[in-house]
Coordinates of C-alpha atoms in Angstrom, one line a residue:
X1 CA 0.6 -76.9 5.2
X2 CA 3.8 -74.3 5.3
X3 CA 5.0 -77.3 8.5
X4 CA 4.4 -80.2 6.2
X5 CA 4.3 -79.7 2.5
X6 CA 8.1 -81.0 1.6
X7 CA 8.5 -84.1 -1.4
X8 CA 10.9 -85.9 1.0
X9 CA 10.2 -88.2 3.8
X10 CA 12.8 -87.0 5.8
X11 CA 11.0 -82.9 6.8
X12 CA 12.9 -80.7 8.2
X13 CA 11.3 -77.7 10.3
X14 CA 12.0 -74.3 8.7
X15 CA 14.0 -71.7 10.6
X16 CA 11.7 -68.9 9.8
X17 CA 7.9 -69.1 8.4
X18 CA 6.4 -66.1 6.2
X19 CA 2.8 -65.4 5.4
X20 CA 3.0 -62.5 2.8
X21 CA -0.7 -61.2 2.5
X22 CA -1.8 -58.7 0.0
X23 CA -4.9 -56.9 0.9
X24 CA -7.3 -57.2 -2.0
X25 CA -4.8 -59.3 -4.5
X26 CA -7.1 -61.2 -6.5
X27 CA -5.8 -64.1 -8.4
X28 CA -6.4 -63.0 -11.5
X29 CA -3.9 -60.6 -11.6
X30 CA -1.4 -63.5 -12.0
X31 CA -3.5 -64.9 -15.1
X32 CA -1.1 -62.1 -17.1
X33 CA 1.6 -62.9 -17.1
X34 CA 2.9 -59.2 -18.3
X35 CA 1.1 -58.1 -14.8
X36 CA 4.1 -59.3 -12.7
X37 CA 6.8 -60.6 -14.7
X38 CA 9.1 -61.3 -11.9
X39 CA 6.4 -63.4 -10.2
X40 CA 6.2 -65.4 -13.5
X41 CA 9.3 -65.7 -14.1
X42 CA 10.8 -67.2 -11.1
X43 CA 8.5 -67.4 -8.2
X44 CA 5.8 -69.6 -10.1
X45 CA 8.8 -71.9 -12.0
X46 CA 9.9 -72.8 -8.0
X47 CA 7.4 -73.4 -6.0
X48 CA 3.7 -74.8 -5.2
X49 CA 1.1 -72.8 -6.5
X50 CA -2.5 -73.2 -5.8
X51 CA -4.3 -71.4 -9.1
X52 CA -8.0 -71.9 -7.6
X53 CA -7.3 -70.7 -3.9
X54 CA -10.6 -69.4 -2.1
X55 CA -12.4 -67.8 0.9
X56 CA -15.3 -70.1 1.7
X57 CA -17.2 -67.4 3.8
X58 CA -19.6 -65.2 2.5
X59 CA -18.3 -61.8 4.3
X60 CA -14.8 -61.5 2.2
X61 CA -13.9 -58.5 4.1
X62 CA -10.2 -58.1 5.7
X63 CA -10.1 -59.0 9.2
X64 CA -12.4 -62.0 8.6
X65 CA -9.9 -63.4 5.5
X66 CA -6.6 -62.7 7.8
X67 CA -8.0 -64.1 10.7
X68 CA -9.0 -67.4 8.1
X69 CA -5.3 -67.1 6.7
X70 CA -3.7 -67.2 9.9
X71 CA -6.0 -69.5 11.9
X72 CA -7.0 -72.1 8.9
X73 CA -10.5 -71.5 10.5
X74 CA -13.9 -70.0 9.1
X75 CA -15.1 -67.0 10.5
X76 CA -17.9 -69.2 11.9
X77 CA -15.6 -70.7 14.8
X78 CA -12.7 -68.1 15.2
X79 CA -15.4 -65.5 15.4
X80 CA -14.3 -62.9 13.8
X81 CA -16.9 -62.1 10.8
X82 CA -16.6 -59.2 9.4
X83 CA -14.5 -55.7 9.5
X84 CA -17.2 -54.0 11.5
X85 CA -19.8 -56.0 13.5
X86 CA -23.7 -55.6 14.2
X87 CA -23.2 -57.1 17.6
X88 CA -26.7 -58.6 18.6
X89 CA -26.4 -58.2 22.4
X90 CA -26.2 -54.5 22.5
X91 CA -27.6 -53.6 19.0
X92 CA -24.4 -51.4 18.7
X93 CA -22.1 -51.7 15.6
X94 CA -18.4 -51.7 16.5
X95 CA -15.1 -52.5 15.3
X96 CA -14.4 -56.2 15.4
X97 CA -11.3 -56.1 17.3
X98 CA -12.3 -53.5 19.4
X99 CA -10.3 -53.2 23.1
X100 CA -10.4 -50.1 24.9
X101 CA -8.7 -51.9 28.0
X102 CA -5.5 -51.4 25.9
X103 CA -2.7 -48.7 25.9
X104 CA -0.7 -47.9 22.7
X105 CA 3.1 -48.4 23.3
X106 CA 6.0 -47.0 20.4
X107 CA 4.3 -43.3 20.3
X108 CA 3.1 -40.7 23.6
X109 CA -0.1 -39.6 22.1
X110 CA -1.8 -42.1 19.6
X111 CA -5.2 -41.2 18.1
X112 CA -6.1 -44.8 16.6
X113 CA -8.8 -46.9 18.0
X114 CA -7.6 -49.3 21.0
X115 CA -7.5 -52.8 19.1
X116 CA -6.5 -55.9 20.4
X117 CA -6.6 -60.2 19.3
X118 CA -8.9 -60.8 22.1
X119 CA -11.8 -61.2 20.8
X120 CA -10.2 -63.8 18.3
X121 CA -11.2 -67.4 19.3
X122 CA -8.3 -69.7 17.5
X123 CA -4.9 -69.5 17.1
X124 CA -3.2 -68.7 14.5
X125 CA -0.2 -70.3 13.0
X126 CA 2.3 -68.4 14.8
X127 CA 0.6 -69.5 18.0
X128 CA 0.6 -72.7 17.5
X129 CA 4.6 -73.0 16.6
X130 CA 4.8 -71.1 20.0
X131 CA 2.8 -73.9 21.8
X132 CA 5.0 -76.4 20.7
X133 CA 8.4 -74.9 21.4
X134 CA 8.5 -71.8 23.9
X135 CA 11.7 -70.8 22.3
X136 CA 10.5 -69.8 18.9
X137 CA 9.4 -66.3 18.4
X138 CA 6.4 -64.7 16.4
X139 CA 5.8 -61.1 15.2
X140 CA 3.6 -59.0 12.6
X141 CA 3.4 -55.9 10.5
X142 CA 1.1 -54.0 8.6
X143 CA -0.2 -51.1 7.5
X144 CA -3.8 -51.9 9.0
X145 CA -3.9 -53.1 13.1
X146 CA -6.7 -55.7 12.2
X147 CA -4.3 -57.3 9.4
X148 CA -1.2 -57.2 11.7
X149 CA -3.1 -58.1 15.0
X150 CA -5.2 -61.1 13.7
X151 CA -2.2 -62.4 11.5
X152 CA 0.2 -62.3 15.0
X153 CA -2.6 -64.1 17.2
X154 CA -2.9 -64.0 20.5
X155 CA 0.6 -65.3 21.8
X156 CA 2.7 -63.1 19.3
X157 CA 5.7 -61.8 20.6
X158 CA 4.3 -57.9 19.0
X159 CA 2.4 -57.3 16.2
X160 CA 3.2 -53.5 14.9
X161 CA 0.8 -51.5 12.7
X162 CA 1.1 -47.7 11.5
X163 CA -0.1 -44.5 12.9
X164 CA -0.2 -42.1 10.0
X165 CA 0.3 -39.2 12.5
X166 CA 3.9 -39.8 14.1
X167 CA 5.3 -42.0 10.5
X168 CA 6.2 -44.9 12.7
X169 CA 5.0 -47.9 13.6
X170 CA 2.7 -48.6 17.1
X171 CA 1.8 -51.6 19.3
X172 CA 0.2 -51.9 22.4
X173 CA 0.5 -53.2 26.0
X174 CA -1.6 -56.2 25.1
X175 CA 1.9 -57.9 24.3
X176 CA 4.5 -59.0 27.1
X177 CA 7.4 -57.9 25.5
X178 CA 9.3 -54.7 25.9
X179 CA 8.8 -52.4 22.6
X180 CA 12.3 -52.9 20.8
X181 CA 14.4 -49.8 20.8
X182 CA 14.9 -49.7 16.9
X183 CA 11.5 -49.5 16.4
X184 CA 10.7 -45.9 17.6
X185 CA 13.3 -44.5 15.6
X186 CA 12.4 -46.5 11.9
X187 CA 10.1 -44.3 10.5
X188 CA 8.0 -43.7 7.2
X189 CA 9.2 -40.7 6.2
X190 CA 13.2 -41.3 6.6
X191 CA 12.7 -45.0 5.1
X192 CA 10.9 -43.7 2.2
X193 CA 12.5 -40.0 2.0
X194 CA 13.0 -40.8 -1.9
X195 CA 9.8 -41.6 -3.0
X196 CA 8.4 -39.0 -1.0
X197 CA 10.6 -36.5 -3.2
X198 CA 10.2 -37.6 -6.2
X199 CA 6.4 -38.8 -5.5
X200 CA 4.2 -42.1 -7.4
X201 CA 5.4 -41.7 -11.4
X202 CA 3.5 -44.1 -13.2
X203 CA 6.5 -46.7 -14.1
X204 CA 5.1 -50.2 -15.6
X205 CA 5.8 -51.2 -18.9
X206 CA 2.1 -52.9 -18.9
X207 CA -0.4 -52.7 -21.8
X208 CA -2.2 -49.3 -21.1
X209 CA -4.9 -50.7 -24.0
X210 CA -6.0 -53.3 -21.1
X211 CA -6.5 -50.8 -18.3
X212 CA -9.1 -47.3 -17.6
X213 CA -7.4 -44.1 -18.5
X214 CA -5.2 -42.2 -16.5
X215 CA -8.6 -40.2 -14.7
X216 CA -11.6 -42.4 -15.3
X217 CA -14.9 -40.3 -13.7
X218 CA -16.1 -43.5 -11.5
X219 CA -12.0 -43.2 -9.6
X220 CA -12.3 -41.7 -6.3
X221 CA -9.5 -41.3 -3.6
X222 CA -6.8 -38.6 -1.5
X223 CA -4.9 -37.6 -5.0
X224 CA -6.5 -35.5 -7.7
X225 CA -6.8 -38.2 -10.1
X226 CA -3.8 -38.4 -12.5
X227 CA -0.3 -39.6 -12.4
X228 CA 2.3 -38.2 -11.1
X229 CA 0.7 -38.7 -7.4
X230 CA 2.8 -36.6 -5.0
X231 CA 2.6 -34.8 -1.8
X232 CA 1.7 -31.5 -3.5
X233 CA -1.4 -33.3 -5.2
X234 CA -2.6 -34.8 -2.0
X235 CA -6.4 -33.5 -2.6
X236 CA -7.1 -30.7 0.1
X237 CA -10.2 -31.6 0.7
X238 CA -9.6 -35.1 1.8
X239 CA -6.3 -34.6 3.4
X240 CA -5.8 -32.0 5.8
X241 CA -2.9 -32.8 7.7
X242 CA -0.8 -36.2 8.6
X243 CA -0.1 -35.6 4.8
X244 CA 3.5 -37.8 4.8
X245 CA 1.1 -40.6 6.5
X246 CA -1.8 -40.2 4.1
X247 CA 0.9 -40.2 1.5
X248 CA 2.3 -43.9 2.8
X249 CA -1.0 -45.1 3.3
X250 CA -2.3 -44.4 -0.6
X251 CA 0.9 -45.3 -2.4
X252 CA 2.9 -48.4 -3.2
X253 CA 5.8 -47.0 -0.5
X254 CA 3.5 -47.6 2.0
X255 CA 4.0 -51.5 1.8
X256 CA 7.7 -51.1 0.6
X257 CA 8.0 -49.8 4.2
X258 CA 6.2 -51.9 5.5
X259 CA 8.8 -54.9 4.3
X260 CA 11.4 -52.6 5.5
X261 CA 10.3 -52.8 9.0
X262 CA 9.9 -56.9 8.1
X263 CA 13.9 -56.9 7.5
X264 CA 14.4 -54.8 10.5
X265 CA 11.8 -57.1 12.6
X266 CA 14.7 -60.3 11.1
X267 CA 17.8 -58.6 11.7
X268 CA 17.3 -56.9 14.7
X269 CA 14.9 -59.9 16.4
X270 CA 17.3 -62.7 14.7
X271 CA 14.4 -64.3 13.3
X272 CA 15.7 -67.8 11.4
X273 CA 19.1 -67.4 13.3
X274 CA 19.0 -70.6 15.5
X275 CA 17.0 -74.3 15.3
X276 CA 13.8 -72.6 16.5
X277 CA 11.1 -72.5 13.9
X278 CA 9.9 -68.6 14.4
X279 CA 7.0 -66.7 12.4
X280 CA 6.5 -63.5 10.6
X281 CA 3.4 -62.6 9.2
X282 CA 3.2 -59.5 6.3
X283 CA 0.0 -57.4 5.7
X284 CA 0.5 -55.5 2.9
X285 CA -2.5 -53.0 3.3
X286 CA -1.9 -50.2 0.7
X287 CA -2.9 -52.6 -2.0
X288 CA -6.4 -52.3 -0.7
X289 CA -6.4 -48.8 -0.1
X290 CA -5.3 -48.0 -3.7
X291 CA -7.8 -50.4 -5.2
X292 CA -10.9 -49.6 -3.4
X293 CA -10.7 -45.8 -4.7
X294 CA -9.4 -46.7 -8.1
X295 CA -10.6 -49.9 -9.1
X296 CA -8.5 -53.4 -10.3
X297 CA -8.6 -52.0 -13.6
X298 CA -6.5 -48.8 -13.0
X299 CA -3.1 -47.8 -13.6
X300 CA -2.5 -47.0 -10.3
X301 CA -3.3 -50.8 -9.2
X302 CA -1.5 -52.3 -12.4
X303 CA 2.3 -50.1 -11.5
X304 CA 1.4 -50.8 -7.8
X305 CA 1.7 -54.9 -8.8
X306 CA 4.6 -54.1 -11.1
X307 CA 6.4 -52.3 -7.7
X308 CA 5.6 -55.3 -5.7
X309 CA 7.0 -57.7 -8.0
X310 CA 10.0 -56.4 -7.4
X311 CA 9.4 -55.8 -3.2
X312 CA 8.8 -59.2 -3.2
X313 CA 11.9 -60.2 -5.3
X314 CA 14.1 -57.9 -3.0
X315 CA 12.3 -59.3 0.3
X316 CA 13.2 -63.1 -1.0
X317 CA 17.1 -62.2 -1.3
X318 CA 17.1 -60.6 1.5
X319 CA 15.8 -63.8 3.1
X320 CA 18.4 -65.6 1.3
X321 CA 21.2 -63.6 2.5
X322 CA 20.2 -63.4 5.9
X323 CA 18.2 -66.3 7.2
X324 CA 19.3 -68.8 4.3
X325 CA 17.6 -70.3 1.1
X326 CA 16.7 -73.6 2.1
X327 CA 16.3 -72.1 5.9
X328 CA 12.4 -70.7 5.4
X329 CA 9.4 -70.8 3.9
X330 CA 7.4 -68.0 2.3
X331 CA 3.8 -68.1 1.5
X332 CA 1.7 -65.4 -0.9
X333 CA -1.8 -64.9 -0.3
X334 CA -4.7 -62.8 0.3
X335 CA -7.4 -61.6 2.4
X336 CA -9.9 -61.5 -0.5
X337 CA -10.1 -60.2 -4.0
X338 CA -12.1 -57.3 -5.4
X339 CA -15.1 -56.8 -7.3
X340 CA -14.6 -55.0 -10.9
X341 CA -15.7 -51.6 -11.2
X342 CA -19.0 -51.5 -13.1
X343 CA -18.7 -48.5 -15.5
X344 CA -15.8 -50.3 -16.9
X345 CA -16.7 -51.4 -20.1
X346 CA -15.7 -54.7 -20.3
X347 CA -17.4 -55.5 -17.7
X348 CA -20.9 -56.6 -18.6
X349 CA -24.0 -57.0 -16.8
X350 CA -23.5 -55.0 -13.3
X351 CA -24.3 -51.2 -11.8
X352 CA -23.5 -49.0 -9.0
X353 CA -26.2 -48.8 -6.1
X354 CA -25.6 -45.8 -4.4
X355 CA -26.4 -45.3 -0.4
X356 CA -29.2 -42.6 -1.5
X357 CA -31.3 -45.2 -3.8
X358 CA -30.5 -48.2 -1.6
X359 CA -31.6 -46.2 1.5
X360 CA -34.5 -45.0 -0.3
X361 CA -35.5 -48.6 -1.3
X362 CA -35.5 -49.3 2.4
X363 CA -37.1 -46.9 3.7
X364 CA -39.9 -47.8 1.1
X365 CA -40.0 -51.4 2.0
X366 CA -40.5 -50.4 5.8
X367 CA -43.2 -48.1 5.1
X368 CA -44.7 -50.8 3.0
X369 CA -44.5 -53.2 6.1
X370 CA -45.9 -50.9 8.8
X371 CA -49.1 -50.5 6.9
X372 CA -49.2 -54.2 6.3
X373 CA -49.3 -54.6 9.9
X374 CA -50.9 -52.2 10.7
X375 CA -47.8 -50.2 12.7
X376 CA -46.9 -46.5 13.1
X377 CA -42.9 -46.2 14.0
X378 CA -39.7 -47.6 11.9
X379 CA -39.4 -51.6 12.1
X380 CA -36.3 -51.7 10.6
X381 CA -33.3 -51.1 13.7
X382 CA -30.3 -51.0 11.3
X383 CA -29.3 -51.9 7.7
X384 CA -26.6 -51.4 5.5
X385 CA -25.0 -53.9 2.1
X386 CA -24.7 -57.0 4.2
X387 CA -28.6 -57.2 5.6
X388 CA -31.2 -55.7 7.9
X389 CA -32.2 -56.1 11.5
X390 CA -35.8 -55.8 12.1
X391 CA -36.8 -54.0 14.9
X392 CA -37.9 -57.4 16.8
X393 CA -39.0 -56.0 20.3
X394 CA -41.4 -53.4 18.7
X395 CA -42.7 -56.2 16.8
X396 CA -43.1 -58.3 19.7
X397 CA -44.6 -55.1 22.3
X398 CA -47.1 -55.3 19.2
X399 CA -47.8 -58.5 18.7
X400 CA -47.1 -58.8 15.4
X401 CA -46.0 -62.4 14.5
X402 CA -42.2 -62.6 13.7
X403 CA -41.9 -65.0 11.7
X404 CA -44.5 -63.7 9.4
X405 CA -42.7 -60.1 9.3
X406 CA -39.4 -62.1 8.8
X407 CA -41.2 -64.0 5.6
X408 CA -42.6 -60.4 4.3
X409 CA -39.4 -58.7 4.6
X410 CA -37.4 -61.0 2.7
X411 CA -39.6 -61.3 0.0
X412 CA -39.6 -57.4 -0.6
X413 CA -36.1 -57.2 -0.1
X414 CA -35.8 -60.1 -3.0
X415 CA -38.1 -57.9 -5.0
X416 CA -35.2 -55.5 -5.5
X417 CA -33.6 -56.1 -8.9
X418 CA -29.8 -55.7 -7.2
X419 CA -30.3 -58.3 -4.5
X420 CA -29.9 -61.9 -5.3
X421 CA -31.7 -63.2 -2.0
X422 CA -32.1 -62.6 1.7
X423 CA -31.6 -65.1 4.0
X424 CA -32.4 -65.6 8.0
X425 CA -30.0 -67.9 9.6
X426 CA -33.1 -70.7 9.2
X427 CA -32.1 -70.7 5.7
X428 CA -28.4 -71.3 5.8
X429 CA -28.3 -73.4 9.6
X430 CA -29.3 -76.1 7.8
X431 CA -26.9 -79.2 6.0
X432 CA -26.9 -77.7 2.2
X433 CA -23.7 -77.1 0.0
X434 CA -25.7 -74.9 -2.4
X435 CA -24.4 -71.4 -2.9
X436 CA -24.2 -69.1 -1.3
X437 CA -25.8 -70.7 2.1
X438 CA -22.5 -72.3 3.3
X439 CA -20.7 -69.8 2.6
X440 CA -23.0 -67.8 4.8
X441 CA -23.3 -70.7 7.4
X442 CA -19.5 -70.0 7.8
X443 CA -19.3 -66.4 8.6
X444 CA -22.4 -67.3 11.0
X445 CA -21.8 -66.3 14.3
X446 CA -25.0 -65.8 16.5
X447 CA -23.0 -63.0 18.4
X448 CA -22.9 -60.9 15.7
X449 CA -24.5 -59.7 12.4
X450 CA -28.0 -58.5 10.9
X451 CA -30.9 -61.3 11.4
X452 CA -31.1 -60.7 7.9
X453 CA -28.2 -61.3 5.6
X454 CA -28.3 -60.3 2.1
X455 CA -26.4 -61.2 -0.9
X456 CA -26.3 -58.8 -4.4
X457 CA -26.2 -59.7 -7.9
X458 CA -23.5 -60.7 -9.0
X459 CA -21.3 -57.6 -10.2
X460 CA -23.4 -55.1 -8.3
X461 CA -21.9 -52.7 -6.2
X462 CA -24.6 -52.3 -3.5
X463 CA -25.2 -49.4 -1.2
X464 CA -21.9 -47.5 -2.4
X465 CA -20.9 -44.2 -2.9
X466 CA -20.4 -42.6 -6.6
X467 CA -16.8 -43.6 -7.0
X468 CA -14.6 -46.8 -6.4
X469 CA -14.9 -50.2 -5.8
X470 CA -15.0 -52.8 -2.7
X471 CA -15.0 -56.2 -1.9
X472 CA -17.6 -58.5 0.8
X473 CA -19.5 -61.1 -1.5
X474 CA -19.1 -65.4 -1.6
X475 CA -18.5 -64.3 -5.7
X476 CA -15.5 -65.6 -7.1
X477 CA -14.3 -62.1 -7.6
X478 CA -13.7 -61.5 -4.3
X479 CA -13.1 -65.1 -2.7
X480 CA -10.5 -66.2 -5.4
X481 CA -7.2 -65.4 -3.9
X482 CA -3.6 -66.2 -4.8
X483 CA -1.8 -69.0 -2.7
X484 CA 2.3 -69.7 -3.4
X485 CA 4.2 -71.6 -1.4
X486 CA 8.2 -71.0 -1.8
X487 CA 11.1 -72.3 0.1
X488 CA 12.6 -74.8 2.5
X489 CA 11.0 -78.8 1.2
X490 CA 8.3 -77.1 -1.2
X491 CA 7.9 -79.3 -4.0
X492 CA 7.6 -77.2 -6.8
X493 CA 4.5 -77.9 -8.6
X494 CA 0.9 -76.2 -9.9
X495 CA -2.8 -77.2 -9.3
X496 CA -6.1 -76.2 -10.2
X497 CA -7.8 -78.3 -8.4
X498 CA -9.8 -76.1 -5.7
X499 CA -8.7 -75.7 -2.3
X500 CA -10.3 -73.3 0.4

């Protein structure tokens, strides 16, 4: 779409494609238009926007939705489902981009997990512009290496993502090209050395009547839990050291570097500067960070959008100045939205199920099961929001029919008033369009995952801790994403008709 979408007959290949994604940006938070005036104001009165943008996969988590972004695939066939994968060969859990062939390049000693695009099984866009011309060039950034990695794609030229320990940004051998100079000397703490001073003062003008107050009892995070957030009030009992990092990684200035790095990545790369069509892709990861501790509904996510209307105003004339207006074309998206928190009361109709009274539950439900048939040890393997795996070889070294257990477990775990249903891949394998089974036929990949895949009630917050908010569900709160198209041949114009 960002290749073709001009009003002309007559298209004319950008110099420079962006993908802008905003971890956790749900669309509603462009239904107000006091939320992010700027945005309003200009961005929406030039260019396409999509109002009823979704995820069509049931596990809205973010390295499945940036691989989706930057692929145009489901999780189904670029197989990466999830953040953190049951992976049914080895009945280990693991991180879904897991490489520990890798070496980290940009910093001598880097404590971060070895990640890598490997395991990713489509290309994405940037990957694809680099198949058809050799010459063009790719690159990403973000906050988070899955955002960064699985946005850049396997051909990227270097994707870059942050290690809170040294400030800077990191990559890894898994790229061909030489670590740019400029790169090890950008840091966090002498991009942002302002903010850091003067710390996060609460600074939109937006209607504190439609948001929690200032330290709501259900908000959670690194900060003791009022404005102004600074270094000082980094909590001590979360944060030990790497404090500048931590700092960065729970405040808006995390992304504002992270779009400084982006200009550096254009100036210094000369991205746009000739005929070749390159690509940057953006992960703005703080977003997510601050909203899963202090809900959509905060003041800290509301000044955090008013700051990033005006990042992405500055980011836009620096585009102008440097690549050209008329010379690229920007996109705005997300990864997923974000499920509302439930004490917040106007939200009806939902609750918190913490990990104690969800583990509790099944713990019950196996007990229940073992004396059903007649067993003495644990049939459940592992468990946790997003399903169960039964314990199939004891089952089997028993002889204790599967598919029986299989039937039994479902219905107890549909029994529990916070589930909505439980589903074996018999279920959603099949050719039905009814909610939510295609969305779970598309984050289906027999690789990976709990045999048993269950869905909560809509609103409920399911084997949480006591505080904060998350995302994961095929519910419109979390699948319903922004999607604006700006720049070179973009007819300007609004649907809301939906598109996936």
């Amino acid at each position: 779409m960002l290749l073709s979408c001009g009003g002309s007959n007559k298209i004319t290949t950008p110099k420079l494609l962006v993908v802008i994604s905003v971890d956790q940006m749900s669309a509603s938070y462009l239904d107000d238009p006091e939320f992010m005036p700027r945005t309003h104001g200009s961005l929406f009165s030039t260019s396409a926007v999509f109002t009823q943008m979704h995820h069509y996969h049931a596990r809205t988590t973010t390295a499945a939705g940036h691989a989706t972004l930057a692929t145009g695939c489901y999780p189904s066939t670029h197989g990466i489902v999830d953040n953190n994968v049951y992976v049914r060969s080895t009945g280990v859990t693991e991180y879904s981009i897991l490489d520990t062939s890798i070496h980290f390049i940009g910093v001598e000693n880097c404590n971060l997990k070895k990640v890598s695009a490997a395991r990713l099984q489509r290309p994405t866009l940037g990957d694809i512009v680099k198949s058809k011309n050799a010459k063009s060039k790719s690159y990403s950034v973000a906050l988070k290496d899955r955002s960064s990695i699985l946005m850049g794609g396997k051909d990227a030229n270097r994707a870059f993502w942050f290690d809170a320990e040294s400030i800077r940004m990191v990559s890894s051998d898994y790229y061909n090209e030489r670590f740019p100079d400029w790169a090890l000397s950008f840091s966090g703490d002498s991009t942002e050395r302002e903010s850091l001073a003067t710390g996060w003062i609460y600074n939109t003008p937006y209607d504190v009547t439609k948001l929690d107050g200032d330290s709501a009892s259900y908000e959670c995070g690194k900060f003791l839990p009022w404005f102004p957030h600074t270094l000082a009030s980094l909590d001590t009992l979360y944060v030990s050291h790497d404090r500048v990092g931590n700092f960065l990684w729970n405040t808006p200035f995390g992304d504002h570097y992270v779009l400084e790095f982006a200009k550096q990545l254009i100036a210094k790369e000369e991205l746009g500067q000739d005929e070749q069509c390159d690509v940057l892709t953006i992960g703005l990861s703080a977003a997510d960070i601050i909203g899963h501790q202090l809900g959509p509904n905060s003041r800290e996510v509301a000044d955090y959008y008013y700051r990033l209307d005006s990042y992405i105003e500055e980011f836009i004339a620096y585009l102008d100045a440097t690549v050209g207006e008329g010379n690229y074309t920007l996109a705005l998206t997300a990864d997923h939205g974000v499920a509302p928190m439930p004490e917040f009361p106007a939200i009806p109709n939902s609750e918190r199920i913490e990990h104690t009274q969800f583990d509790d539950d099944l713990e019950r439900i196996d007990h229940e099961l073992q004396v059903f048939f007649e067993l003495s040890k644990e049939t459940i393997l592992e468990s946790s929001y997003s399903g169960v795996e039964p314990h199939f070889q004891y089952l089997i070294n028993n002889n204790v029919d599967t598919s029986a257990y299989v039937a039994l477990l479902k219905e107890k775990l549909q029994s529990l008033h916070y589930l909505a249903g439980a589903y074996s891949p018999a279920d959603y394998l099949v050719n039905d369009g009814s909610f939510p089974l295609a969305h779970l036929r598309n984050s289906y990949d027999p690789r990976y995952g709990y045999f048993i895949q269950t869905i909560p009630q809509e609103g409920y917050l399911v084997d949480m801790r006591s505080c904060g908010t998350t995302h994961g569900t095929p519910y419109s709160y979390d699948t319903h994403v922004p999607f604006i198209i700006y720049g070179a041949q973009v007819s300007v114009m609004k649907t809301d008709n939906t598109v996936y």
